[in-house]
XYZ file of C-alpha atoms in Angstrom:
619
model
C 132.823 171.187 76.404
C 133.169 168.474 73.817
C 134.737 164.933 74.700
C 136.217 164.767 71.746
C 138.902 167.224 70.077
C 138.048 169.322 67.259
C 140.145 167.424 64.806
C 138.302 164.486 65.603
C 134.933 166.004 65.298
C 136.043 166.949 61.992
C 137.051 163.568 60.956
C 134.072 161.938 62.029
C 131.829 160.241 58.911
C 134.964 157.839 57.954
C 135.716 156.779 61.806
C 131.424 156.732 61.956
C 131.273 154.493 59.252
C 133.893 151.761 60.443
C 132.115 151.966 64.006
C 128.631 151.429 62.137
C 130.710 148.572 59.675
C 132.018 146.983 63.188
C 128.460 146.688 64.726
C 127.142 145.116 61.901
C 129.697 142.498 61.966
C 128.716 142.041 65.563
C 125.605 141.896 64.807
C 125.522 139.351 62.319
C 128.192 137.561 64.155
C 125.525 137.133 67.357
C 122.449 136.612 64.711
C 124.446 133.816 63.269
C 125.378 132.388 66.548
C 121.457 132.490 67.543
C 120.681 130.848 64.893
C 123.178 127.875 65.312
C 121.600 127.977 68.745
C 118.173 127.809 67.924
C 118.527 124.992 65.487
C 120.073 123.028 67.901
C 117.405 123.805 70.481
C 114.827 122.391 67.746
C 116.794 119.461 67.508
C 116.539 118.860 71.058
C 113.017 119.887 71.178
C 112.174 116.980 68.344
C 113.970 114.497 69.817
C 111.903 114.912 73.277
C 108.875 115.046 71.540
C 109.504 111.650 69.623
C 110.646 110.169 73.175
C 107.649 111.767 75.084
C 105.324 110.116 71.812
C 107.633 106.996 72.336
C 106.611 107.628 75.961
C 102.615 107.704 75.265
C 103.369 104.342 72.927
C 104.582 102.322 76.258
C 102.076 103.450 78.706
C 99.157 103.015 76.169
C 100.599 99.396 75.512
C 100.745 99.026 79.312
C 97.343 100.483 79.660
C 96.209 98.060 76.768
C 98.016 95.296 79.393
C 96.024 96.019 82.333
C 93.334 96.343 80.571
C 93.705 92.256 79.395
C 94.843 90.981 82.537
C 91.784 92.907 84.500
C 89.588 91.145 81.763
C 91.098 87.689 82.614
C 90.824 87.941 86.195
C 87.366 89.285 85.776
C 87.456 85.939 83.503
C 88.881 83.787 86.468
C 86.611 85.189 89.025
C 83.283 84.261 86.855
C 85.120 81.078 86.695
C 86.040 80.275 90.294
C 82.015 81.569 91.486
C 80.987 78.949 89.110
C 83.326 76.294 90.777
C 82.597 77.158 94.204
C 78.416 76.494 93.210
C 79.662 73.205 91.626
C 81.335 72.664 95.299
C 78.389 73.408 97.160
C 76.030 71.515 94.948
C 78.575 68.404 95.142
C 78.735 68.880 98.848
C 74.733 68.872 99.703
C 73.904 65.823 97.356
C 73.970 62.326 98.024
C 77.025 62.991 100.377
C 79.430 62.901 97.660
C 82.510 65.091 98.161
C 82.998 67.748 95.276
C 85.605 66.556 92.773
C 88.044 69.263 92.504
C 90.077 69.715 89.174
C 93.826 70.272 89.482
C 95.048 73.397 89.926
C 95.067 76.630 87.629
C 98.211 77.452 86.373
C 99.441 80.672 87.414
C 99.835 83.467 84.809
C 102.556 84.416 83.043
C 104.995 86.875 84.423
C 105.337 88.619 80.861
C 103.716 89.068 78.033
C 104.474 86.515 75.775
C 107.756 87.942 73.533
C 106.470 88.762 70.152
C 108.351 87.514 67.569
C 109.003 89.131 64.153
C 107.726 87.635 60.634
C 110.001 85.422 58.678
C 111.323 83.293 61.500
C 109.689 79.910 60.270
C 106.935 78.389 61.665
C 106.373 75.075 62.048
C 109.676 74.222 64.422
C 107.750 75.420 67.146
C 104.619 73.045 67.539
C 106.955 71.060 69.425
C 109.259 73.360 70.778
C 111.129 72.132 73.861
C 112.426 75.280 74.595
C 111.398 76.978 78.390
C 111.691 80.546 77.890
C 112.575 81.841 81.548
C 109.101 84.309 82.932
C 107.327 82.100 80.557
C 106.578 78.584 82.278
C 103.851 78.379 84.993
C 104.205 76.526 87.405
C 103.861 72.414 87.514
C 100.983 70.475 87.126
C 100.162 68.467 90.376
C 98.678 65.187 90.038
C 95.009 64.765 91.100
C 93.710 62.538 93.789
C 93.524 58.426 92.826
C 89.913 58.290 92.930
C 89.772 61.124 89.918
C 92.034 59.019 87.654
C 91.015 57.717 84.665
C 92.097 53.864 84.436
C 95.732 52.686 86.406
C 98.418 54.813 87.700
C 100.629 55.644 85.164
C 104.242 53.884 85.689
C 106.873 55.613 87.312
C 109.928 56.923 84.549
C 110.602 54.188 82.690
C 113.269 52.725 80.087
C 113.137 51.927 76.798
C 112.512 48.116 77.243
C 110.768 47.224 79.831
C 108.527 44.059 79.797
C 104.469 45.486 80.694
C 101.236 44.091 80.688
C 99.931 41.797 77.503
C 100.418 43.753 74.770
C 99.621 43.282 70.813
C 100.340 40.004 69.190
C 103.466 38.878 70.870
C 103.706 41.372 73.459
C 103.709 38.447 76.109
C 106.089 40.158 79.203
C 104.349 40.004 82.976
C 102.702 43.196 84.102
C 104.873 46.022 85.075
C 104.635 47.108 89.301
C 103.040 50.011 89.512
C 104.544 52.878 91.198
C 104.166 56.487 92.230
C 102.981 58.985 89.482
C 105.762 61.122 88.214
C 105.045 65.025 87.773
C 105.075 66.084 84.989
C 107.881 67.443 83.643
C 108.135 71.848 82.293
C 107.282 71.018 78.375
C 107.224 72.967 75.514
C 103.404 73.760 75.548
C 103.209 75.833 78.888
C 103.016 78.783 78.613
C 99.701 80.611 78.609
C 98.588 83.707 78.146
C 96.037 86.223 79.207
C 93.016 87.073 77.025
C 91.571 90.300 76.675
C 88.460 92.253 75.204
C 86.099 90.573 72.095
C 85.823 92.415 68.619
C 83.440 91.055 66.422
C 82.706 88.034 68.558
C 86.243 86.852 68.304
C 88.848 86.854 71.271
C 92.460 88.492 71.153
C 94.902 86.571 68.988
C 97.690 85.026 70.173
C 101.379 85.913 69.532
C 102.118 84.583 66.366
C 104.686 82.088 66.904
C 107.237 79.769 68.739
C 110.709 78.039 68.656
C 111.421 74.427 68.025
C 111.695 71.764 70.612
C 115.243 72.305 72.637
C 117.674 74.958 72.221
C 119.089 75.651 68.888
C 116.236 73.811 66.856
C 116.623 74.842 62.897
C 113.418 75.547 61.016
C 111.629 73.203 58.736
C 110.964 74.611 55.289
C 114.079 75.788 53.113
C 117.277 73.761 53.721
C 120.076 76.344 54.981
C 121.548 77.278 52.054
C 117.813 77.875 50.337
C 116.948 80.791 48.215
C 114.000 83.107 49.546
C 112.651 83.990 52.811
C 112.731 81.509 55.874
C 109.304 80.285 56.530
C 107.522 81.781 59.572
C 108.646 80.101 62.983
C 106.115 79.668 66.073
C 106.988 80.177 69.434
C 106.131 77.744 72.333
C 102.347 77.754 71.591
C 100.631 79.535 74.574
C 97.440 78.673 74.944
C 94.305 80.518 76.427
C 93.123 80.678 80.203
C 90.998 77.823 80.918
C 87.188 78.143 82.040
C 86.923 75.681 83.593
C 90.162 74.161 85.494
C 90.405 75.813 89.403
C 90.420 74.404 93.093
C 87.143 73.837 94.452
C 86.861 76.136 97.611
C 84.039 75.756 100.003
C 82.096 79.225 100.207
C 78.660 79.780 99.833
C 77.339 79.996 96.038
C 77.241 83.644 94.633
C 74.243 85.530 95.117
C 73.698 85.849 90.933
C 70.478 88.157 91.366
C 72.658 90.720 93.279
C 75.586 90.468 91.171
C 73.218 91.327 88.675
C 72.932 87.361 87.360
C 74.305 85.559 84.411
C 74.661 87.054 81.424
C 72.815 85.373 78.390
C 74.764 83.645 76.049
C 76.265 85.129 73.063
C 75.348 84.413 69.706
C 78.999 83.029 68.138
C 78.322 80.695 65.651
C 81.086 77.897 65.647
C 82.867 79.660 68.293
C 81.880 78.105 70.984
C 85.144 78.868 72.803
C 83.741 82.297 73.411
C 80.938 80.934 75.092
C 81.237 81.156 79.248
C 80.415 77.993 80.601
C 77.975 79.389 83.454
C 76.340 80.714 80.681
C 75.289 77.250 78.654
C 72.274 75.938 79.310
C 72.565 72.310 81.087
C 71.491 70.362 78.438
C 74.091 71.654 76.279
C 77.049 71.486 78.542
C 78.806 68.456 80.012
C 81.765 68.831 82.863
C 83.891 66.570 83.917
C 86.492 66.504 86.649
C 88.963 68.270 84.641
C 87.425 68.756 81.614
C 83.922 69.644 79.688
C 82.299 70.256 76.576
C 79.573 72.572 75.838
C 77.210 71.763 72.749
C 76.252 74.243 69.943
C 72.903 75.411 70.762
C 72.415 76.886 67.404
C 72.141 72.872 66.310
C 70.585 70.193 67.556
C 72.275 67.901 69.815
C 73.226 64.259 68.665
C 76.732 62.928 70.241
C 77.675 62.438 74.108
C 81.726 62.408 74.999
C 83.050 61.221 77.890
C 86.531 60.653 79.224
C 87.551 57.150 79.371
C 91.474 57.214 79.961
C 94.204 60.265 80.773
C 97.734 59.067 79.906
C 100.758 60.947 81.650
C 103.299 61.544 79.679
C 107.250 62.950 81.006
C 107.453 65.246 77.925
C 105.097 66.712 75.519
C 102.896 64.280 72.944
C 103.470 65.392 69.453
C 101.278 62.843 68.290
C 98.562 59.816 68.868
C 97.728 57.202 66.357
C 95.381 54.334 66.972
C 95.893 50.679 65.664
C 93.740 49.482 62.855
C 92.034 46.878 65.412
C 91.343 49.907 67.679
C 92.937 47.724 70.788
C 95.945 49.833 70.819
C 96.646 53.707 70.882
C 100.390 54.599 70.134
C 102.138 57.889 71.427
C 105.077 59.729 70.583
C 107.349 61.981 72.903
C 110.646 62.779 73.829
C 112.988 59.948 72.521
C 110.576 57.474 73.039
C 107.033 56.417 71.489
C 104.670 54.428 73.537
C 101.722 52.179 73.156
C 98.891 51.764 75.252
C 95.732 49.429 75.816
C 92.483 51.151 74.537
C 90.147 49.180 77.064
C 92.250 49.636 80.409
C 94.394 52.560 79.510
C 97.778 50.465 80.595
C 100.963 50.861 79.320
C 102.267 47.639 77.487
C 105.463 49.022 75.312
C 108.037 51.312 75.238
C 109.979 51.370 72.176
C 113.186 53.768 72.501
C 116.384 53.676 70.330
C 119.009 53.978 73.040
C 121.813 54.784 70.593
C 119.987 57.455 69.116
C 121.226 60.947 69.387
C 120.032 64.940 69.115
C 121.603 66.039 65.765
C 121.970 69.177 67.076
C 123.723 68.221 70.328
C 121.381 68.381 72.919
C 119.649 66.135 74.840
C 115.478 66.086 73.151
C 114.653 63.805 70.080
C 111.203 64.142 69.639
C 109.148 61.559 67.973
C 106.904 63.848 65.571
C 105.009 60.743 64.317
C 104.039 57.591 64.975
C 101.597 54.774 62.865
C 101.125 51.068 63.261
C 101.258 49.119 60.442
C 97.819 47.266 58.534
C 98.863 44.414 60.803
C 99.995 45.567 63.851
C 103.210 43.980 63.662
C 105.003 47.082 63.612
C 104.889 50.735 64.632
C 106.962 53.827 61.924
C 107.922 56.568 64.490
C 109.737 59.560 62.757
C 111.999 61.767 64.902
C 114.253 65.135 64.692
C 117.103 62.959 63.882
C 115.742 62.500 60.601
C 115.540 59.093 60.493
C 112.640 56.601 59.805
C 112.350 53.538 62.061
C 109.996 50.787 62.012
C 109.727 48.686 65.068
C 108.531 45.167 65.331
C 106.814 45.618 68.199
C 106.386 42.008 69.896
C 110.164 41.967 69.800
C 110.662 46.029 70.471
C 113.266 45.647 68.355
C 114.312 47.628 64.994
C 113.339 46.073 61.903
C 114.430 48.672 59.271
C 115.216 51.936 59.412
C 115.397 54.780 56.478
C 117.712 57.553 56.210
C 117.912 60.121 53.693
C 115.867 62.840 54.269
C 117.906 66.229 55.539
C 115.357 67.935 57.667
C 113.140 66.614 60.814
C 110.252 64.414 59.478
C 107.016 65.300 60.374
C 104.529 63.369 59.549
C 104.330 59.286 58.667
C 101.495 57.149 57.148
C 101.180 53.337 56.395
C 99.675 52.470 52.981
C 97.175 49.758 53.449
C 99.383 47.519 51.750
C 101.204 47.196 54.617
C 104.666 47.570 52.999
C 104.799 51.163 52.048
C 104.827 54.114 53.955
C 105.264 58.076 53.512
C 106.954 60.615 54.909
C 107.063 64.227 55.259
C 110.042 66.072 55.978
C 111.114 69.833 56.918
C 113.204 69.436 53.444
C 110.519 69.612 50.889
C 110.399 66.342 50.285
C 107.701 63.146 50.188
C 109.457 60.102 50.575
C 107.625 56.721 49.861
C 109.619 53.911 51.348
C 108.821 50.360 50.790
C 109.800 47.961 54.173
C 110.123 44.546 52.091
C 113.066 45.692 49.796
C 114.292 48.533 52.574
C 114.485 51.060 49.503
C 113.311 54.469 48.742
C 111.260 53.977 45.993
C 110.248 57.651 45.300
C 111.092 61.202 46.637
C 108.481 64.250 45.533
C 109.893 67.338 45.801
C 107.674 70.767 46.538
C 109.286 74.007 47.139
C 108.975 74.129 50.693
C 108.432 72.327 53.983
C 106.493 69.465 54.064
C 103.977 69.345 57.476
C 102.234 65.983 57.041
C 101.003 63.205 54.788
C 98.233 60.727 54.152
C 97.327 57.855 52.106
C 93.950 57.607 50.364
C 92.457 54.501 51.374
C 92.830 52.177 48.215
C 96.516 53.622 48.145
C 96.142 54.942 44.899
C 96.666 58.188 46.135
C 99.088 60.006 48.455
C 98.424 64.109 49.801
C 100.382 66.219 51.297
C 100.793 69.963 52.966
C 102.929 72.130 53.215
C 104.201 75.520 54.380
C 103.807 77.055 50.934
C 99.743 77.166 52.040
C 98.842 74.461 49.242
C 97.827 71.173 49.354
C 99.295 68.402 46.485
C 97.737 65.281 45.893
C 99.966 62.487 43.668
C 98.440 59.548 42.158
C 100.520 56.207 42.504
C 100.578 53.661 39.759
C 103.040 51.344 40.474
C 106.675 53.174 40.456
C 105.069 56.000 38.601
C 104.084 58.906 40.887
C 101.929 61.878 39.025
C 100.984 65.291 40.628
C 97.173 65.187 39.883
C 95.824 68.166 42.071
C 97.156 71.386 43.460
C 94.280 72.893 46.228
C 95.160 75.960 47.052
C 94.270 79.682 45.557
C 91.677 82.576 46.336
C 89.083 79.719 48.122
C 92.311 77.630 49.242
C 94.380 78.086 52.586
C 95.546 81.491 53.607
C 98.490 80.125 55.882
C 100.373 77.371 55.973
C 99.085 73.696 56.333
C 99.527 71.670 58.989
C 97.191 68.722 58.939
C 95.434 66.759 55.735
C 93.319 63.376 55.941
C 91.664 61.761 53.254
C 87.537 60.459 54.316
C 86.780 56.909 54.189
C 85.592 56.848 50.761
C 88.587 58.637 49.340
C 86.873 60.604 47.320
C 87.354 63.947 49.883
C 90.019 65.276 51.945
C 90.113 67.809 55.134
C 92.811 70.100 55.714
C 93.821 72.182 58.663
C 95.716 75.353 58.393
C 97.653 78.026 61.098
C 95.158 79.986 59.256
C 92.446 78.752 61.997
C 90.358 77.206 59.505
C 89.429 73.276 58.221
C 88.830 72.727 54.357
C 87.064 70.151 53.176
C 88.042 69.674 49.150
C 86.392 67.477 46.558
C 88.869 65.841 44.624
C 88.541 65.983 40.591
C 88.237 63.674 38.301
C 89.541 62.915 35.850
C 92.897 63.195 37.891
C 95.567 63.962 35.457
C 95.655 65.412 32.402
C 98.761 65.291 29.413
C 99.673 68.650 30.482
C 99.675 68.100 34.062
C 97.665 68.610 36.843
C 93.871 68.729 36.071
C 93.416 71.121 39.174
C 89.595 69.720 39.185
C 89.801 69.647 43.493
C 87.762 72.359 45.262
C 86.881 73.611 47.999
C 83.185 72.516 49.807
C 83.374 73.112 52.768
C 85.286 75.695 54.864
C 84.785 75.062 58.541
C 85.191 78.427 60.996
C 85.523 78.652 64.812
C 88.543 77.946 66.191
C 90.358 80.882 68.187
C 94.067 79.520 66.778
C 96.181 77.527 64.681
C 94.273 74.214 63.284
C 97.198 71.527 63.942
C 95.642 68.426 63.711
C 92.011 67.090 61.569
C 90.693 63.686 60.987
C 87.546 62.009 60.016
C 85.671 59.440 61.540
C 85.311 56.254 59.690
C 81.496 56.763 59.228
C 82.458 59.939 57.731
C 79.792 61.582 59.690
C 81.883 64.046 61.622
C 85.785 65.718 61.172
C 87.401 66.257 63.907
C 90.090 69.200 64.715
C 92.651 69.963 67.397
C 93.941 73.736 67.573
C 96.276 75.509 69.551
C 93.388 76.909 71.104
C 93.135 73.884 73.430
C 90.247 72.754 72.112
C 88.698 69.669 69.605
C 85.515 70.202 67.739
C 83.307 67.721 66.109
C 81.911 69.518 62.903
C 78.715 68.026 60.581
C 80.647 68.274 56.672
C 77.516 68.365 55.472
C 76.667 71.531 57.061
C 80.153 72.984 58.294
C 78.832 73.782 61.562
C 80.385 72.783 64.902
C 78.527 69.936 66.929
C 80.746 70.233 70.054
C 83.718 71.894 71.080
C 85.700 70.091 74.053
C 88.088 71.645 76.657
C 90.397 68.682 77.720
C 93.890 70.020 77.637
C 95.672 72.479 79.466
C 97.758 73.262 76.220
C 97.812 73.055 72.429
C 96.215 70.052 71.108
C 98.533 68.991 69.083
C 97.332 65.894 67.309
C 93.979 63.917 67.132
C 92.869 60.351 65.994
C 89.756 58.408 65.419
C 89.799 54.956 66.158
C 89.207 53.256 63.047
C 86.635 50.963 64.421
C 84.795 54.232 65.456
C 83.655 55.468 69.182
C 86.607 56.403 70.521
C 89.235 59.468 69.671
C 92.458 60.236 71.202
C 93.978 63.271 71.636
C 97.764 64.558 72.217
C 98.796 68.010 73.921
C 101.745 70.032 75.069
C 100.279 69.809 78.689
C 102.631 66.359 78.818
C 98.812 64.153 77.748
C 97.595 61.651 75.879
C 93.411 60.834 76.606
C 91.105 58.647 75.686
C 87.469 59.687 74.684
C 84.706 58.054 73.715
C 81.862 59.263 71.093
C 78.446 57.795 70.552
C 75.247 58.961 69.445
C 72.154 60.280 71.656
């Protein structure tokens, strides 16, 4: 028997086809509904997979990290077997006790933060900024008997009457006291170093802050059109080689460790070269320091270290007086001048009533230079001002205002009444100390990083941030652009250092590019339509691992010399561009250099709170 009644049966088709109609919209209804579904389960599948690839990113970036920091303990190992044979070599002869350098600073506790292009660059050669995980650990003093000349003072203020000093400096020697430690600057913070490519070492984070919180860039003035110049971080220099506590342990067994490897062929890098690895004759080490010789060249100079000079803060720069008796420092809010012969303090020259434009409590002194006659020391500072101490009175003579941006970089005219300046706002200033004027103000379109006069005066360089180097002539009050260096053979970063050689006919430049230029100036110099652009490049002089902050040129003009970020200062041959020495001094950046001008002697000054002495001579 049917379920349903006839009538129905009879009427089915029409109620078929609404049943059949309703499905369908089901049907659809539930397809549409998987569909909505589905496309939101592919949503949610693409959005794991970028986080799982986002995933793969972090642990290959961590894997990339251990694989660096195994590399520099590997690194610090090689280095600590080669100090404990040093030990046990200094142990068994003559008696002697093995010197021990100071202590390694620990590494960091991150990586170093990487900062983004376009945050201006050259604020943070002296930045003064401690980035918290960043800062090892302090520096401990080492025993007396490894000091180089007296015990530095204990902290000290601004006028304080020292040992003979220049003319005039006639005050009764200053009691020694207890060293102070060293104070966290901004140069401490290292970093570890990881595998080689092509014979060069990882590269360092590109960049740093300016000294003390808050620290504008140099370059464009604030309300300047285009991009802010690049901006370093608190340089962080490489691991040292040789720097670690002696430890008395047996030497290594090299023949079952498979003995030393043989040294690399690296050109001018001789940073890359292990120490354990040098020959003798082409390494020298010191208690704390040592130099190892190109053996691709033949050896001709000996260095030494004559006098270490603890600073509180770190020394943005070192400038020697034209007699060579005296070496001048600069640091925070106060620049300094020391004997040459027995590495003694004899003046302090701060401006108590100066003060941090920006409100805080650093006022670096970014340069420093004596006058002709040693009468008087130019420091320029973050405060923007120009002063120029007499310095048998440590008193003020002048000062100059009127540049809007830190000054970088000062330089006397042999004159002995003018003097230059470089300044974060695009400007060269010439100032003349007789009349207390301004007598001209060059303006380039961006930051200016240092200055120097050619040695008959005639001519005045520059370099900037804009990777270029300017030259102007000087004829009386009438100052002339006469050369432009820069283009495909020119600098490809900015500039940081320039220095003209003795005969004035040449000039070195140093670059963040991690290169030294040596140009050949034109001639004839200037032309009715401008600048004959006749300079060009030489020379261009490869091997440092990092920025080039700081070149010079001896006053035989046989070597230039260069300080990098690296740590290191080279001697380089300009007649051949290759690399003579490279020395390992510093615990941080080297941030400036100086030949004496009576030759034999170089200073240096480093982030690592240092000034030293060196000698140089021939062999």
């Amino acid at each position: 028997m049917s379920m349903y009644p006839h009538q129905q049966r009879m009427g089915g088709p029409p109620s078929n086809q609404a049943r059949l109609n309703e499905l369908l919209d089901q049907i659809r209804a539930e397809f549409d509904s998987q569909l909505r579904q589905s496309g939101e389960f592919e949503h949610q599948i693409a959005a794991q997979v970028s986080e799982m690839q986002l995933v793969r990113e972090k642990v290959y970036a961590m894997e990339q990290t251990h694989m660096t920091l195994k590399q520099k303990y590997e690194e610090e190992l090689s280095v600590l077997r080669h100090q404990l044979a040093e030990a046990t070599r200094g142990k068994g002869s003559v008696g002697q006790p093995a010197m021990s350098g100071p202590p390694q600073h620990a590494g960091p506790s991150q990586q170093p933060p990487s900062i983004a292009p376009g945050n201006g660059l050259f604020s943070g050669i002296m930045s003064g900024g401690n980035q918290a995980g960043l800062a090892p650990p302090q520096q401990q003093q080492p025993p007396p008997h490894q000091q180089h000349g007296p015990p530095q003072e204990a902290q000290m203020g601004p006028q304080h009457q020292m040992a003979q000093g220049p003319p005039g400096l006639n005050g009764p020697p200053h009691p020694s006291a207890q060293q102070q430690q060293p104070q966290q600057g901004p140069y401490q913070q290292p970093y570890p170093q990881g595998h080689m490519s092509n014979g060069m070492g990882p590269q360092p984070p590109q960049s740093t802050a300016s000294p003390g919180p808050g620290r504008r860039p140099i370059g464009r003035p604030p309300n300047g059109v285009g991009p802010a110049t690049p901006q370093i971080n608190t340089p962080v220099p490489y691991p040292p080689n040789a720097q670690s506590p002696q430890i008395n342990q047996p030497t290594p067994d090299h023949a079952r460790m498979g003995g030393p490897r043989p040294p690399q062929a690296v050109g001018n890098a001789l940073g890359e070269l292990e120490p354990d690895n040098v020959a003798p004759h082409n390494k020298k080490t010191g208690s704390d320091w040592y130099a190892i010789f190109n053996p691709q060249v033949q050896r001709v100079l000996d260095v030494d270290l004559i006098h270490s000079l603890q600073h509180d803060s770190v020394v943005c720069c070192v400038r020697f007086s034209q007699d060579g008796k005296y070496v001048a420092t600069g640091c925070n809010r106060s620049a300094q001048i020391f004997d040459v012969t027995t590495g003694e303090k004899v003046c302090v020259l701060e401006d108590q009533s100066a003060s941090d434009p920006m409100g805080g409590t650093d006022l670096y002194i970014r340069s420093v230079c004596f006058s002709p006659d040693g009468r008087f020391l130019a420091t320029g500072a973050e405060d923007k001002i120009i002063r120029v101490w007499e310095i048998a009175t440590r008193t003020i003579r002048c000062h100059f205002t009127g540049h809007e941006q830190d000054i970088y970089s000062l330089d006397f005219a042999r004159d002995g009444r003018t003097i230059a300046s470089g300044s974060g706002d695009r400007t060269v200033r010439l100032w003349d100390i007789d009349q207390n004027l301004n007598t001209s103000t060059l303006t380039i379109e961006d930051g200016v990083t240092t200055v120097a006069f050619s040695p008959d005066t005639q001519f005045v360089a520059a370099g900037s941030l804009d990777k270029s180097v300017r030259v102007w002539s000087i004829d009386g009050s009438a100052v002339t652009l006469v050369e432009r260096l820069e283009g495909p053979d020119g600098h490809q970063d900015s500039v940081y250092s320039v220095a003209f050689s003795p005969n004035g006919k040449d000039l070195v430049s140093g670059s963040l590019d991690k290169t030294i230029k040596m140009w050949e100036l034109g001639a004839p110099r200037a032309t009715r339509d401008g600048p004959s652009r006749g300079g060009k490049c030489i020379k261009t002089f490869e091997g440092h691992r990092d920025f080039v902050l700081s070149v010079a040129m001896t006053p035989d003009a046989n070597w230039v010399l260069s300080g990098s970020k690296d740590r290191g200062v080279q001697f380089w041959d300009p007649r051949t561009g290759t690399t003579q020495l490279m020395l390992q001094g510093h615990k941080n950046s080297v941030i400036s250099v100086a030949p004496s001008p009576l030759g034999s002697y170089f200073a240096t000054g480093s982030g690592d709170n240092k000034a030293r002495i060196w000698s140089y001579r021939p062999i």
